[in-house]
Amino acid sequence: MNRLFGTNGIRGVVNIDITAEFALKIGKAIGTYFKTGPILVGLDGRAGGLMLKNAVISGLLSTGVNIIDVGLAPTPAIQYAARELNARGAVIITASHNPPEFNGVKVVGSDGVEISTIEEEEIERIYFSNNYVNVNWRLIGGYERGGDILKNYMESIIRKVNVDLIKKSGLKVVVDPGNGVGGLVTPYLTTLAGCETITINSNLDGFFPGRSPEPNDESLTLLKKTVKEIGADIGIAHDGDADRVVFVDEKGGFITGDKSFALLVVKTLLKNGGGRVVTPIATSNIVKDVVEEYGGQLITTKVGSVIVARTLKQVNGVIGGEENGGIFYAPHQYVRDGAMGAMLMLEYLAETGESLSKLIEKLPKYYQVKKKISCPDSLKEKLLNKLKENLKNYKLDTTDGVKIYADKGWVLIRASGTEPIIRCYAESYSQKEAEQLSKWGVDLVNDSMRELTV
Ligand code: MG
């Protein structure tokens, strides 16, 4: 069967893949699947969002479900509202960190977590069979505008941190939502917590004129420069729908997601006296080391935010995280949440009284090299099986692809879920060792590929 959903909802280029007609039909399929409401419908600030939202709403209403239109909001705020308002589920019009021409549809259940693959396949089955519920004219669903969901969402975040302590620390912060919906919450939260707040790229704009919606070392040039020039303590950046957060230290240095996650793990384990921590298998050993040092228990999963959220809930964990800046803080909600992650980091700075660069310096040191090797989708599974066979004398972890534990570190070889490539991650104690391990990993992939194709 054809698939519409990728690893993180349905995504495509507006008016080419993701058209008004498509949105209407997917709305009908989702309504047919859910059967009852209320279903929340919200959107991020992307181009075409309003067109798609209105079409999805029309489709949902035609199946008889009631909907609540919650308007513009970060993805985690809509997920939070789904739970708070006892909704049957929510449809979010977003394409997260994708380039500006993209938009998409994400479906979450009553707990705010993205629906499972089995549920997605059921919606796809309805979509491709055109087998929609089409109710009698008297039974068409009701439309209601949602209240101020951002207020309740922000209050939940504020309740999870010690605002007085943050206020006393007199932090100066620069917030860069990248013209995305994070600008609707994070600068207000930092201001509420008494931080001197400066914003850049904080006007909502679906064309993303300020920078790419993906926050990384390259796209955050202005944030790095601003933090350093005005003498701020920290820079905070989100992706387009603000479910992720990354940081810049007071010297203008970009902090990778696994390092900032490691700091929040230390903080959370100290506060809780231990607890379960969930992260995908690709995350740096920095996290493993601090979990062990601070008396926690590490649970690793396949790569993907949905699986981290589900596992965190299942194992009753305290915090989850991803190397791309996904922070899942269980006391607030199980899904990743950019604004929550930002406020936790400010609280940690206030608790320790140390600079962000100092805190990062104290973390264990590891070096990673990431490589891509092209591989047709049809070969991926065979290749991974071949690798497992060729590596049977090594210590392996096959949670997601093949992770090989070597003397000086590890190599993870896994198939991309969205592109015809194999990813090879290598990590070691020095840059040189990491590069050697990476070369070994890439050679392993190429050798196995050769064996398969001769
Ligand atoms: Mg996102």
GROMACS .gro file of C-alpha atoms and ligand atoms in nm:
model
  455
    1MET     CA    1   0.000   0.000   0.000
    2ASN     CA    2   0.111   0.356  -0.064
    3ARG     CA    3   0.219   0.549   0.240
    4LEU     CA    4   0.137   0.911   0.318
    5PHE     CA    5   0.288   0.936   0.665
    6GLY     CA    6   0.665   0.958   0.702
    7THR     CA    7   0.855   0.931   1.031
    8ASN     CA    8   0.698   1.255   1.149
    9GLY     CA    9   0.360   1.307   0.987
   10ILE     CA   10   0.276   1.385   0.624
   11ARG     CA   11   0.500   1.640   0.452
   12GLY     CA   12   0.543   1.784   0.105
   13VAL     CA   13   0.564   2.100  -0.104
   14VAL     CA   14   0.260   2.328  -0.076
   15ASN     CA   15   0.027   2.320  -0.377
   16ILE     CA   16   0.228   2.042  -0.539
   17ASP     CA   17   0.215   1.750  -0.294
   18ILE     CA   18   0.014   1.912  -0.017
   19THR     CA   19  -0.281   2.079  -0.190
   20ALA     CA   20  -0.618   2.205  -0.065
   21GLU     CA   21  -0.779   1.898  -0.226
   22PHE     CA   22  -0.539   1.671  -0.043
   23ALA     CA   23  -0.609   1.849   0.289
   24LEU     CA   24  -0.984   1.808   0.238
   25LYS     CA   25  -0.949   1.434   0.170
   26ILE     CA   26  -0.708   1.371   0.456
   27GLY     CA   27  -0.949   1.564   0.684
   28LYS     CA   28  -1.228   1.329   0.574
   29ALA     CA   29  -1.007   1.024   0.633
   30ILE     CA   30  -0.898   1.145   0.979
   31GLY     CA   31  -1.259   1.224   1.079
   32THR     CA   32  -1.374   0.883   0.954
   33TYR     CA   33  -1.097   0.721   1.156
   34PHE     CA   34  -1.160   0.911   1.482
   35LYS     CA   35  -1.543   0.876   1.454
   36THR     CA   36  -1.595   1.112   1.751
   37GLY     CA   37  -1.461   1.449   1.855
   38PRO     CA   38  -1.370   1.692   1.964
   39ILE     CA   39  -1.066   1.714   1.739
   40LEU     CA   40  -0.839   2.015   1.783
   41VAL     CA   41  -0.702   2.176   1.468
   42GLY     CA   42  -0.405   2.411   1.486
   43LEU     CA   43  -0.118   2.533   1.273
   44ASP     CA   44   0.230   2.680   1.273
   45GLY     CA   45   0.323   2.995   1.080
   46ARG     CA   46   0.408   2.830   0.748
   47ALA     CA   47   0.295   2.953   0.407
   48GLY     CA   48  -0.029   2.785   0.299
   49GLY     CA   49  -0.119   2.699   0.658
   50LEU     CA   50  -0.453   2.875   0.663
   51MET     CA   51  -0.558   2.723   0.329
   52LEU     CA   52  -0.472   2.375   0.452
   53LYS     CA   53  -0.626   2.423   0.796
   54ASN     CA   54  -0.960   2.534   0.651
   55ALA     CA   55  -0.967   2.242   0.407
   56VAL     CA   56  -0.883   1.990   0.682
   57ILE     CA   57  -1.160   2.140   0.899
   58SER     CA   58  -1.413   2.107   0.612
   59GLY     CA   59  -1.317   1.742   0.569
   60LEU     CA   60  -1.344   1.668   0.941
   61LEU     CA   61  -1.683   1.841   0.976
   62SER     CA   62  -1.826   1.645   0.681
   63THR     CA   63  -1.772   1.324   0.879
   64GLY     CA   64  -1.973   1.457   1.172
   65VAL     CA   65  -1.697   1.516   1.427
   66ASN     CA   66  -1.689   1.839   1.628
   67ILE     CA   67  -1.373   2.043   1.598
   68ILE     CA   68  -1.205   2.313   1.805
   69ASP     CA   69  -0.992   2.556   1.606
   70VAL     CA   70  -0.695   2.645   1.828
   71GLY     CA   71  -0.520   2.861   1.569
   72LEU     CA   72  -0.151   2.947   1.556
   73ALA     CA   73   0.059   2.773   1.819
   74PRO     CA   74   0.378   2.573   1.868
   75THR     CA   75   0.325   2.201   1.805
   76PRO     CA   76   0.385   2.113   2.175
   77ALA     CA   77   0.124   2.370   2.284
   78ILE     CA   78  -0.137   2.198   2.065
   79GLN     CA   79  -0.029   1.858   2.198
   80TYR     CA   80  -0.063   1.992   2.552
   81ALA     CA   81  -0.410   2.132   2.474
   82ALA     CA   82  -0.527   1.796   2.331
   83ARG     CA   83  -0.473   1.639   2.671
   84GLU     CA   84  -0.598   1.937   2.874
   85LEU     CA   85  -0.922   1.975   2.677
   86ASN     CA   86  -0.992   1.598   2.678
   87ALA     CA   87  -0.995   1.600   2.299
   88ARG     CA   88  -1.018   1.278   2.100
   89GLY     CA   89  -0.710   1.396   1.911
   90ALA     CA   90  -0.556   1.685   1.721
   91VAL     CA   91  -0.453   1.767   1.367
   92ILE     CA   92  -0.155   2.002   1.337
   93ILE     CA   93  -0.069   2.176   1.010
   94THR     CA   94   0.311   2.189   1.025
   95ALA     CA   95   0.631   2.082   0.851
   96SER     CA   96   0.854   2.141   1.154
   97HIS     CA   97   1.210   2.230   1.041
   98ASN     CA   98   1.166   2.156   0.666
   99PRO     CA   99   1.249   2.426   0.407
  100PRO     CA  100   0.991   2.709   0.369
  101GLU     CA  101   0.806   2.561   0.068
  102PHE     CA  102   0.702   2.258   0.273
  103ASN     CA  103   0.394   2.206   0.484
  104GLY     CA  104   0.224   1.900   0.625
  105VAL     CA  105  -0.018   1.729   0.857
  106LYS     CA  106   0.056   1.570   1.193
  107VAL     CA  107  -0.205   1.367   1.383
  108VAL     CA  108  -0.192   1.318   1.758
  109GLY     CA  109  -0.408   1.115   1.996
  110SER     CA  110  -0.588   1.211   2.318
  111ASP     CA  111  -0.261   1.189   2.514
  112GLY     CA  112  -0.097   1.445   2.284
  113VAL     CA  113   0.146   1.187   2.143
  114GLU     CA  114   0.156   1.122   1.767
  115ILE     CA  115  -0.068   0.830   1.668
  116SER     CA  116   0.099   0.491   1.606
  117THR     CA  117   0.199   0.350   1.267
  118ILE     CA  118  -0.097   0.108   1.284
  119GLU     CA  119  -0.335   0.402   1.330
  120GLU     CA  120  -0.164   0.594   1.047
  121GLU     CA  121  -0.207   0.294   0.818
  122GLU     CA  122  -0.577   0.281   0.902
  123ILE     CA  123  -0.613   0.648   0.800
  124GLU     CA  124  -0.420   0.574   0.479
  125ARG     CA  125  -0.646   0.276   0.404
  126ILE     CA  126  -0.953   0.501   0.437
  127TYR     CA  127  -0.787   0.770   0.223
  128PHE     CA  128  -0.690   0.539  -0.065
  129SER     CA  129  -1.023   0.353  -0.065
  130ASN     CA  130  -1.224   0.681  -0.061
  131ASN     CA  131  -1.440   0.511   0.197
  132TYR     CA  132  -1.537   0.816   0.404
  133VAL     CA  133  -1.819   0.868   0.648
  134ASN     CA  134  -2.047   1.131   0.493
  135VAL     CA  135  -2.309   1.226   0.751
  136ASN     CA  136  -2.666   1.341   0.706
  137TRP     CA  137  -2.690   1.721   0.672
  138ARG     CA  138  -2.835   1.752   1.024
  139LEU     CA  139  -2.529   1.579   1.172
  140ILE     CA  140  -2.245   1.784   1.024
  141GLY     CA  141  -1.984   1.853   1.295
  142GLY     CA  142  -1.980   2.169   1.506
  143TYR     CA  143  -1.711   2.436   1.482
  144GLU     CA  144  -1.579   2.617   1.785
  145ARG     CA  145  -1.289   2.854   1.837
  146GLY     CA  146  -1.052   2.737   2.111
  147GLY     CA  147  -0.978   2.962   2.407
  148ASP     CA  148  -0.631   3.089   2.483
  149ILE     CA  149  -0.443   2.759   2.471
  150LEU     CA  150  -0.107   2.937   2.486
  151LYS     CA  151  -0.187   3.079   2.831
  152ASN     CA  152  -0.255   2.736   2.988
  153TYR     CA  153   0.045   2.586   2.812
  154MET     CA  154   0.279   2.860   2.937
  155GLU     CA  155   0.138   2.832   3.290
  156SER     CA  156   0.217   2.460   3.292
  157ILE     CA  157   0.578   2.534   3.195
  158ILE     CA  158   0.613   2.812   3.452
  159ARG     CA  159   0.486   2.576   3.725
  160LYS     CA  160   0.766   2.329   3.645
  161VAL     CA  161   1.049   2.572   3.718
  162ASN     CA  162   1.149   2.795   4.009
  163VAL     CA  163   1.066   3.136   3.866
  164ASP     CA  164   1.186   3.327   4.174
  165LEU     CA  165   1.527   3.166   4.150
  166ILE     CA  166   1.556   3.252   3.779
  167LYS     CA  167   1.446   3.610   3.856
  168LYS     CA  168   1.720   3.648   4.118
  169SER     CA  169   1.990   3.539   3.875
  170GLY     CA  170   1.930   3.839   3.646
  171LEU     CA  171   1.997   3.649   3.325
  172LYS     CA  172   2.019   3.823   2.990
  173VAL     CA  173   1.890   3.604   2.707
  174VAL     CA  174   1.855   3.628   2.331
  175VAL     CA  175   1.565   3.432   2.181
  176ASP     CA  176   1.571   3.337   1.811
  177PRO     CA  177   1.249   3.159   1.709
  178GLY     CA  178   1.358   3.177   1.344
  179ASN     CA  179   1.032   3.350   1.237
  180GLY     CA  180   0.843   3.046   1.365
  181VAL     CA  181   0.568   3.000   1.625
  182GLY     CA  182   0.818   2.973   1.912
  183GLY     CA  183   0.805   3.354   1.909
  184LEU     CA  184   0.450   3.330   2.046
  185VAL     CA  185   0.566   3.175   2.373
  186THR     CA  186   0.938   3.163   2.455
  187PRO     CA  187   1.011   3.541   2.478
  188TYR     CA  188   0.702   3.577   2.702
  189LEU     CA  189   0.820   3.294   2.927
  190THR     CA  190   1.171   3.435   2.963
  191THR     CA  191   1.024   3.779   3.039
  192LEU     CA  192   0.785   3.629   3.297
  193ALA     CA  193   1.089   3.468   3.459
  194GLY     CA  194   1.250   3.810   3.494
  195CYS     CA  195   1.516   3.765   3.227
  196GLU     CA  196   1.625   4.063   3.024
  197THR     CA  197   1.500   3.935   2.689
  198ILE     CA  198   1.618   4.038   2.344
  199THR     CA  199   1.457   3.875   2.040
  200ILE     CA  200   1.578   3.831   1.684
  201ASN     CA  201   1.379   3.679   1.394
  202SER     CA  202   1.074   3.683   1.621
  203ASN     CA  203   0.818   3.816   1.375
  204LEU     CA  204   0.604   3.528   1.248
  205ASP     CA  205   0.672   3.484   0.876
  206GLY     CA  206   0.597   3.175   0.666
  207PHE     CA  207   0.874   3.264   0.422
  208PHE     CA  208   1.136   3.239   0.700
  209PRO     CA  209   1.335   3.547   0.587
  210GLY     CA  210   1.566   3.546   0.893
  211ARG     CA  211   1.719   3.199   0.872
  212SER     CA  212   1.645   2.837   0.790
  213PRO     CA  213   1.372   2.680   1.007
  214GLU     CA  214   1.634   2.420   1.106
  215PRO     CA  215   1.841   2.560   1.396
  216ASN     CA  216   2.205   2.449   1.365
  217ASP     CA  217   2.558   2.588   1.378
  218GLU     CA  218   2.535   2.727   1.021
  219SER     CA  219   2.186   2.881   1.043
  220LEU     CA  220   2.241   3.051   1.382
  221THR     CA  221   2.514   3.296   1.272
  222LEU     CA  222   2.314   3.603   1.381
  223LEU     CA  223   2.222   3.452   1.719
  224LYS     CA  224   2.585   3.361   1.793
  225LYS     CA  225   2.701   3.710   1.699
  226THR     CA  226   2.423   3.886   1.894
  227VAL     CA  227   2.478   3.689   2.216
  228LYS     CA  228   2.847   3.769   2.212
  229GLU     CA  229   2.818   4.134   2.114
  230ILE     CA  230   2.558   4.232   2.373
  231GLY     CA  231   2.708   4.019   2.649
  232ALA     CA  232   2.408   3.790   2.697
  233ASP     CA  233   2.429   3.477   2.913
  234ILE     CA  234   2.262   3.245   2.664
  235GLY     CA  235   2.102   3.225   2.319
  236ILE     CA  236   1.788   3.014   2.267
  237ALA     CA  237   1.678   2.895   1.921
  238HIS     CA  238   1.383   2.687   1.803
  239ASP     CA  239   1.289   2.506   1.484
  240GLY     CA  240   0.985   2.620   1.283
  241ASP     CA  241   0.721   2.465   1.510
  242ALA     CA  242   0.920   2.504   1.834
  243ASP     CA  243   0.921   2.145   1.950
  244ARG     CA  244   1.300   2.161   1.957
  245VAL     CA  245   1.547   2.392   2.130
  246VAL     CA  246   1.919   2.447   2.089
  247PHE     CA  247   2.148   2.685   2.273
  248VAL     CA  248   2.439   2.923   2.220
  249ASP     CA  249   2.676   2.989   2.510
  250GLU     CA  250   2.782   3.335   2.636
  251LYS     CA  251   3.090   3.324   2.411
  252GLY     CA  252   2.872   3.277   2.102
  253GLY     CA  253   2.951   2.906   2.069
  254PHE     CA  254   2.687   2.670   1.932
  255ILE     CA  255   2.604   2.383   2.170
  256THR     CA  256   2.512   2.052   2.008
  257GLY     CA  257   2.184   1.894   2.119
  258ASP     CA  258   2.341   1.600   2.300
  259LYS     CA  259   2.549   1.831   2.520
  260SER     CA  260   2.255   2.050   2.621
  261PHE     CA  261   2.049   1.735   2.680
  262ALA     CA  262   2.329   1.597   2.901
  263LEU     CA  263   2.315   1.913   3.118
  264LEU     CA  264   1.938   1.880   3.160
  265VAL     CA  265   1.985   1.511   3.246
  266VAL     CA  266   2.231   1.605   3.524
  267LYS     CA  267   1.988   1.869   3.651
  268THR     CA  268   1.686   1.638   3.643
  269LEU     CA  269   1.863   1.339   3.802
  270LEU     CA  270   1.999   1.562   4.081
  271LYS     CA  271   1.651   1.697   4.149
  272ASN     CA  272   1.482   1.353   4.141
  273GLY     CA  273   1.760   1.150   4.301
  274GLY     CA  274   1.774   0.927   3.992
  275GLY     CA  275   1.517   0.814   3.738
  276ARG     CA  276   1.488   0.671   3.389
  277VAL     CA  277   1.630   0.866   3.096
  278VAL     CA  278   1.528   0.786   2.737
  279THR     CA  279   1.731   0.862   2.424
  280PRO     CA  280   1.782   0.715   2.076
  281ILE     CA  281   2.076   0.487   2.012
  282ALA     CA  282   2.257   0.754   1.804
  283THR     CA  283   2.307   0.986   2.104
  284SER     CA  284   2.659   1.053   2.228
  285ASN     CA  285   2.808   0.856   2.520
  286ILE     CA  286   2.816   1.190   2.704
  287VAL     CA  287   2.456   1.116   2.802
  288LYS     CA  288   2.531   0.755   2.900
  289ASP     CA  289   2.820   0.871   3.120
  290VAL     CA  290   2.624   1.139   3.306
  291VAL     CA  291   2.325   0.906   3.356
  292GLU     CA  292   2.560   0.654   3.521
  293GLU     CA  293   2.739   0.919   3.725
  294TYR     CA  294   2.417   1.071   3.861
  295GLY     CA  295   2.245   0.743   3.947
  296GLY     CA  296   1.995   0.724   3.662
  297GLN     CA  297   1.899   0.442   3.431
  298LEU     CA  298   1.945   0.487   3.054
  299ILE     CA  299   1.693   0.338   2.812
  300THR     CA  300   1.784   0.355   2.443
  301THR     CA  301   1.539   0.344   2.154
  302LYS     CA  302   1.529   0.355   1.776
  303VAL     CA  303   1.587   0.699   1.624
  304GLY     CA  304   1.266   0.909   1.609
  305SER     CA  305   1.083   1.149   1.838
  306VAL     CA  306   0.760   0.946   1.850
  307ILE     CA  307   0.936   0.635   1.980
  308VAL     CA  308   1.118   0.840   2.246
  309ALA     CA  309   0.787   0.994   2.362
  310ARG     CA  310   0.609   0.656   2.375
  311THR     CA  311   0.898   0.488   2.559
  312LEU     CA  312   0.927   0.772   2.811
  313LYS     CA  313   0.559   0.728   2.894
  314GLN     CA  314   0.579   0.347   2.902
  315VAL     CA  315   0.881   0.327   3.137
  316ASN     CA  316   0.762   0.619   3.350
  317GLY     CA  317   1.085   0.806   3.276
  318VAL     CA  318   1.179   1.154   3.395
  319ILE     CA  319   1.338   1.303   3.086
  320GLY     CA  320   1.410   1.214   2.724
  321GLY     CA  321   1.621   1.382   2.460
  322GLU     CA  322   1.763   1.372   2.110
  323GLU     CA  323   2.085   1.502   1.957
  324ASN     CA  324   1.883   1.743   1.737
  325GLY     CA  325   1.756   1.943   2.036
  326GLY     CA  326   1.444   1.744   2.125
  327ILE     CA  327   1.380   1.764   2.502
  328PHE     CA  328   1.097   1.557   2.652
  329TYR     CA  329   1.023   1.656   3.012
  330ALA     CA  330   0.780   1.409   3.168
  331PRO     CA  331   0.642   1.627   3.452
  332HIS     CA  332   0.511   1.867   3.182
  333GLN     CA  333   0.426   1.629   2.895
  334TYR     CA  334   0.576   1.325   2.724
  335VAL     CA  335   0.635   1.489   2.385
  336ARG     CA  336   0.931   1.707   2.294
  337ASP     CA  337   0.886   2.068   2.387
  338GLY     CA  338   1.119   2.353   2.291
  339ALA     CA  339   0.993   2.616   2.537
  340MET     CA  340   1.002   2.370   2.828
  341GLY     CA  341   1.362   2.277   2.742
  342ALA     CA  342   1.458   2.647   2.728
  343MET     CA  343   1.312   2.723   3.070
  344LEU     CA  344   1.482   2.419   3.226
  345MET     CA  345   1.817   2.542   3.096
  346LEU     CA  346   1.760   2.891   3.242
  347GLU     CA  347   1.670   2.729   3.575
  348TYR     CA  348   1.989   2.523   3.559
  349LEU     CA  349   2.201   2.835   3.499
  350ALA     CA  350   2.029   2.998   3.798
  351GLU     CA  351   2.078   2.689   4.018
  352THR     CA  352   2.448   2.653   3.944
  353GLY     CA  353   2.539   3.020   3.906
  354GLU     CA  354   2.785   2.911   3.639
  355SER     CA  355   2.820   3.016   3.278
  356LEU     CA  356   2.688   2.784   3.008
  357SER     CA  357   3.034   2.737   2.856
  358LYS     CA  358   3.174   2.631   3.198
  359LEU     CA  359   2.894   2.378   3.247
  360ILE     CA  360   2.958   2.235   2.901
  361GLU     CA  361   3.332   2.218   2.969
  362LYS     CA  362   3.271   1.989   3.267
  363LEU     CA  363   3.092   1.728   3.054
  364PRO     CA  364   3.279   1.417   2.936
  365LYS     CA  365   3.454   1.477   2.601
  366TYR     CA  366   3.366   1.276   2.294
  367TYR     CA  367   3.406   1.338   1.923
  368GLN     CA  368   3.160   1.234   1.655
  369VAL     CA  369   3.192   1.200   1.279
  370LYS     CA  370   2.872   1.162   1.074
  371LYS     CA  371   2.876   1.032   0.714
  372LYS     CA  372   2.613   0.947   0.452
  373ILE     CA  373   2.645   0.673   0.191
  374SER     CA  374   2.392   0.652  -0.092
  375CYS     CA  375   2.198   0.326  -0.102
  376PRO     CA  376   1.873   0.245  -0.286
  377ASP     CA  377   1.577   0.180  -0.053
  378SER     CA  378   1.541  -0.173  -0.195
  379LEU     CA  379   1.894  -0.265  -0.077
  380LYS     CA  380   1.880  -0.122   0.275
  381GLU     CA  381   1.746  -0.425   0.461
  382LYS     CA  382   1.970  -0.673   0.278
  383LEU     CA  383   2.269  -0.453   0.347
  384LEU     CA  384   2.201  -0.432   0.720
  385ASN     CA  385   2.154  -0.812   0.736
  386LYS     CA  386   2.480  -0.862   0.549
  387LEU     CA  387   2.657  -0.630   0.794
  388LYS     CA  388   2.519  -0.823   1.093
  389GLU     CA  389   2.645  -1.145   0.935
  390ASN     CA  390   2.991  -1.000   0.861
  391LEU     CA  391   3.021  -0.853   1.212
  392LYS     CA  392   2.903  -1.149   1.415
  393ASN     CA  393   3.228  -1.161   1.615
  394TYR     CA  394   3.175  -0.807   1.746
  395LYS     CA  395   2.959  -0.679   2.029
  396LEU     CA  396   2.652  -0.545   1.847
  397ASP     CA  397   2.332  -0.360   1.933
  398THR     CA  398   2.062  -0.396   1.668
  399THR     CA  399   1.796  -0.165   1.820
  400ASP     CA  400   1.814   0.048   1.502
  401GLY     CA  401   2.051  -0.065   1.227
  402VAL     CA  402   2.380  -0.202   1.359
  403LYS     CA  403   2.573  -0.039   1.643
  404ILE     CA  404   2.922  -0.184   1.676
  405TYR     CA  405   3.112  -0.143   2.001
  406ALA     CA  406   3.484  -0.119   1.928
  407ASP     CA  407   3.775  -0.073   2.172
  408LYS     CA  408   3.794   0.302   2.125
  409GLY     CA  409   3.430   0.391   2.076
  410TRP     CA  410   3.132   0.293   1.865
  411VAL     CA  411   3.002   0.301   1.509
  412LEU     CA  412   2.631   0.310   1.423
  413ILE     CA  413   2.518   0.217   1.072
  414ARG     CA  414   2.149   0.276   1.006
  415ALA     CA  415   1.915   0.325   0.714
  416SER     CA  416   1.755   0.668   0.676
  417GLY     CA  417   1.375   0.653   0.698
  418THR     CA  418   1.325   0.936   0.450
  419GLU     CA  419   1.614   0.933   0.199
  420PRO     CA  420   1.795   0.666  -0.009
  421ILE     CA  421   2.100   0.679   0.217
  422ILE     CA  422   2.276   0.482   0.489
  423ARG     CA  423   2.397   0.690   0.782
  424CYS     CA  424   2.724   0.610   0.953
  425TYR     CA  425   2.795   0.770   1.293
  426ALA     CA  426   3.125   0.714   1.473
  427GLU     CA  427   3.220   0.833   1.820
  428SER     CA  428   3.549   0.819   2.009
  429TYR     CA  429   3.768   0.997   2.265
  430SER     CA  430   3.958   1.201   2.008
  431GLN     CA  431   3.881   1.352   1.669
  432LYS     CA  432   4.149   1.137   1.507
  433GLU     CA  433   4.013   0.813   1.653
  434ALA     CA  434   3.657   0.913   1.555
  435GLU     CA  435   3.771   0.972   1.198
  436GLN     CA  436   3.946   0.635   1.188
  437LEU     CA  437   3.637   0.461   1.323
  438SER     CA  438   3.421   0.647   1.072
  439LYS     CA  439   3.643   0.535   0.784
  440TRP     CA  440   3.623   0.177   0.912
  441GLY     CA  441   3.241   0.204   0.925
  442VAL     CA  442   3.212   0.347   0.574
  443ASP     CA  443   3.444   0.073   0.442
  444LEU     CA  444   3.227  -0.191   0.613
  445VAL     CA  445   2.919  -0.054   0.435
  446ASN     CA  446   3.094  -0.038   0.097
  447ASP     CA  447   3.234  -0.393   0.134
  448SER     CA  448   2.894  -0.536   0.224
  449MET     CA  449   2.734  -0.345  -0.064
  450ARG     CA  450   2.990  -0.492  -0.304
  451GLU     CA  451   2.924  -0.843  -0.174
  452LEU     CA  452   2.552  -0.792  -0.235
  453THR     CA  453   2.580  -0.652  -0.586
  454VAL     CA  454   2.835  -0.896  -0.739
  455MG      MG  455   0.978   2.053   1.490
   0.00000   0.00000   0.00000
